């Protein structure tokens, strides 16, 4: 058990919202109920998370006089689709939900992204609350308002920017998270170090064993430091016209792996890990990173038990898939690369031949 509570703010003017990180937060009506201004609330979750945490959350809501309408979806990245999204809309309409009815997403990034997109669309926008239960969702997807579903031709291609009113990250829920999912979340934590916080890389190298052992103090520190980075970047560039793109280190390569192999084959964090190694290798080929620095990038992902080699799709297929990336501008690929550890840049400097070379070297 971890007694601390860390609270941060995503500063977006009148759409600013708190992130609370701590232990036993699902039971904290004092943190949750002030954001619910309705007699009923929809909780979107899935068949894995609902049996674990829906009742605890529902009891907190009921104690505050709020009726709970659960919507339980199938579990998996392969269900992040129009069809599943429609199941949410069907339930909202059948239950006569109104524009002020809040939608709470209880689960990992898949539930958060889909629940958020549903909340953005239903009656043109209903209040939305993120209750992340995976490490990845706590450190990344629940903060910042990116919501989406996948398309067979590209990941997260259909979606909206729609900020939550509250993010409630109950660290205790990580105790039931499968080992592989914990490691996938660590990939997104390492990402913050690589793009903007070299000191965090040192901290992570020292604390990876504690994180993998689910030490609650280490997890709190890692989640809080990651959320602080995410909140700062989102406040500066909500709609990704500049700095926010840097949060996509490894994602252009990684999304190609996820789409190329079929959604759900590799976990998102696994694809980000291998993609980040490719980005590091390409940065080295451009003369921006030393071989020692690339080795350090590989070593930290490997120490977290994450893949450091990409899927063997072939460089041409990678490029085809990467052309669907949301950072493509006027048909040109733009990649997040490293000009030093802790110093990411968005760059068009790499030629297709250099990109292919980095892919081949890393697969
Ligand atoms: P996920 O939502 O699929 O969750 C991983 C697995 O863990 C699922 O099987 C889930 O049911 C299970 N699970 C969740 N919480 C659990 C718990 N406490 N105990 C036991 N099992 C639990 O995957 P994820 O890694 O959380 O999220 C990945 C998704 O997030 C991808 O679709 C990715 O595109 C998206 N994403 C979005 C953003 C954003 O900014 N919106 C950022 C990063 C990733
Ligand atoms: N996960 C990248 C972003 O939110 O911008």
GROMACS .gro file of N, CA, C and O and ligand atoms in nm, residues 140-141 143-146 161 188 191-192 230 234 240 244-245 247-248 251 268, ligand 2:
model
   81
  140UNK      N    1   0.040   0.791  -1.993
  140UNK     CA    2   0.033   0.849  -2.127
  140UNK      C    3  -0.111   0.870  -2.174
  140UNK      O    4  -0.160   0.982  -2.181
  141UNK      N    5  -0.183   0.760  -2.203
  141UNK     CA    6  -0.305   0.777  -2.282
  141UNK      C    7  -0.418   0.847  -2.209
  141UNK      O    8  -0.504   0.908  -2.272
  143UNK      N    9  -0.399   1.105  -2.022
  143UNK     CA   10  -0.372   1.250  -2.010
  143UNK      C   11  -0.357   1.310  -2.150
  143UNK      O   12  -0.285   1.255  -2.233
  144UNK      N   13  -0.425   1.420  -2.175
  144UNK     CA   14  -0.396   1.492  -2.299
  144UNK      C   15  -0.505   1.494  -2.402
  144UNK      O   16  -0.496   1.569  -2.499
  145UNK      N   17  -0.608   1.411  -2.385
  145UNK     CA   18  -0.727   1.426  -2.468
  145UNK      C   19  -0.721   1.367  -2.607
  145UNK      O   20  -0.808   1.397  -2.689
  146UNK      N   21  -0.622   1.281  -2.636
  146UNK     CA   22  -0.628   1.215  -2.766
  146UNK      C   23  -0.720   1.094  -2.753
  146UNK      O   24  -0.700   1.010  -2.665
  161UNK      N   25  -0.965   1.523  -3.056
  161UNK     CA   26  -0.905   1.576  -2.932
  161UNK      C   27  -1.021   1.608  -2.839
  161UNK      O   28  -1.109   1.688  -2.875
  188UNK      N   29   0.665   0.350  -2.237
  188UNK     CA   30   0.623   0.490  -2.252
  188UNK      C   31   0.690   0.579  -2.145
  188UNK      O   32   0.708   0.698  -2.166
  191UNK      N   33   1.030   0.653  -2.268
  191UNK     CA   34   1.016   0.753  -2.376
  191UNK      C   35   1.035   0.896  -2.323
  191UNK      O   36   1.105   0.976  -2.386
  192UNK      N   37   0.975   0.928  -2.208
  192UNK     CA   38   0.989   1.065  -2.156
  192UNK      C   39   1.135   1.099  -2.128
  192UNK      O   40   1.180   1.210  -2.152
  230UNK      N   41   0.394   1.489  -1.942
  230UNK     CA   42   0.282   1.487  -2.038
  230UNK      C   43   0.198   1.614  -2.022
  230UNK      O   44   0.161   1.679  -2.120
  234UNK      N   45   0.133   1.891  -2.313
  234UNK     CA   46  -0.005   1.911  -2.362
  234UNK      C   47  -0.047   2.056  -2.339
  234UNK      O   48  -0.112   2.118  -2.425
  240UNK      N   49  -0.103   1.937  -3.102
  240UNK     CA   50   0.014   1.880  -3.171
  240UNK      C   51   0.053   1.957  -3.296
  240UNK      O   52   0.063   1.901  -3.406
  244UNK      N   53   0.427   1.864  -2.907
  244UNK     CA   54   0.359   1.740  -2.870
  244UNK      C   55   0.397   1.623  -2.961
  244UNK      O   56   0.396   1.508  -2.919
  245UNK      N   57   0.433   1.655  -3.086
  245UNK     CA   58   0.472   1.548  -3.179
  245UNK      C   59   0.590   1.468  -3.124
  245UNK      O   60   0.607   1.349  -3.154
  247UNK      N   61   0.628   1.349  -2.843
  247UNK     CA   62   0.582   1.236  -2.761
  247UNK      C   63   0.566   1.110  -2.845
  247UNK      O   64   0.540   1.003  -2.792
  248UNK      N   65   0.580   1.126  -2.975
  248UNK     CA   66   0.564   1.011  -3.065
  248UNK      C   67   0.696   0.942  -3.099
  248UNK      O   68   0.705   0.873  -3.200
  251UNK      N   69   0.696   0.591  -3.241
  251UNK     CA   70   0.558   0.555  -3.276
  251UNK      C   71   0.539   0.534  -3.426
  251UNK      O   72   0.454   0.453  -3.465
  268UNK      N   73   0.117  -0.218  -2.776
  268UNK     CA   74   0.159  -0.084  -2.819
  268UNK      C   75   0.296  -0.047  -2.761
  268UNK      O   76   0.386  -0.001  -2.833
  365LIG     N1   77   0.079   0.971  -2.679
  365LIG     C1   78   0.118   1.085  -2.752
  365LIG     C2   79   0.036   1.207  -2.725
  365LIG     O1   80  -0.053   1.204  -2.645
  365LIG     O2   81   0.055   1.305  -2.788
   0.00000   0.00000   0.00000
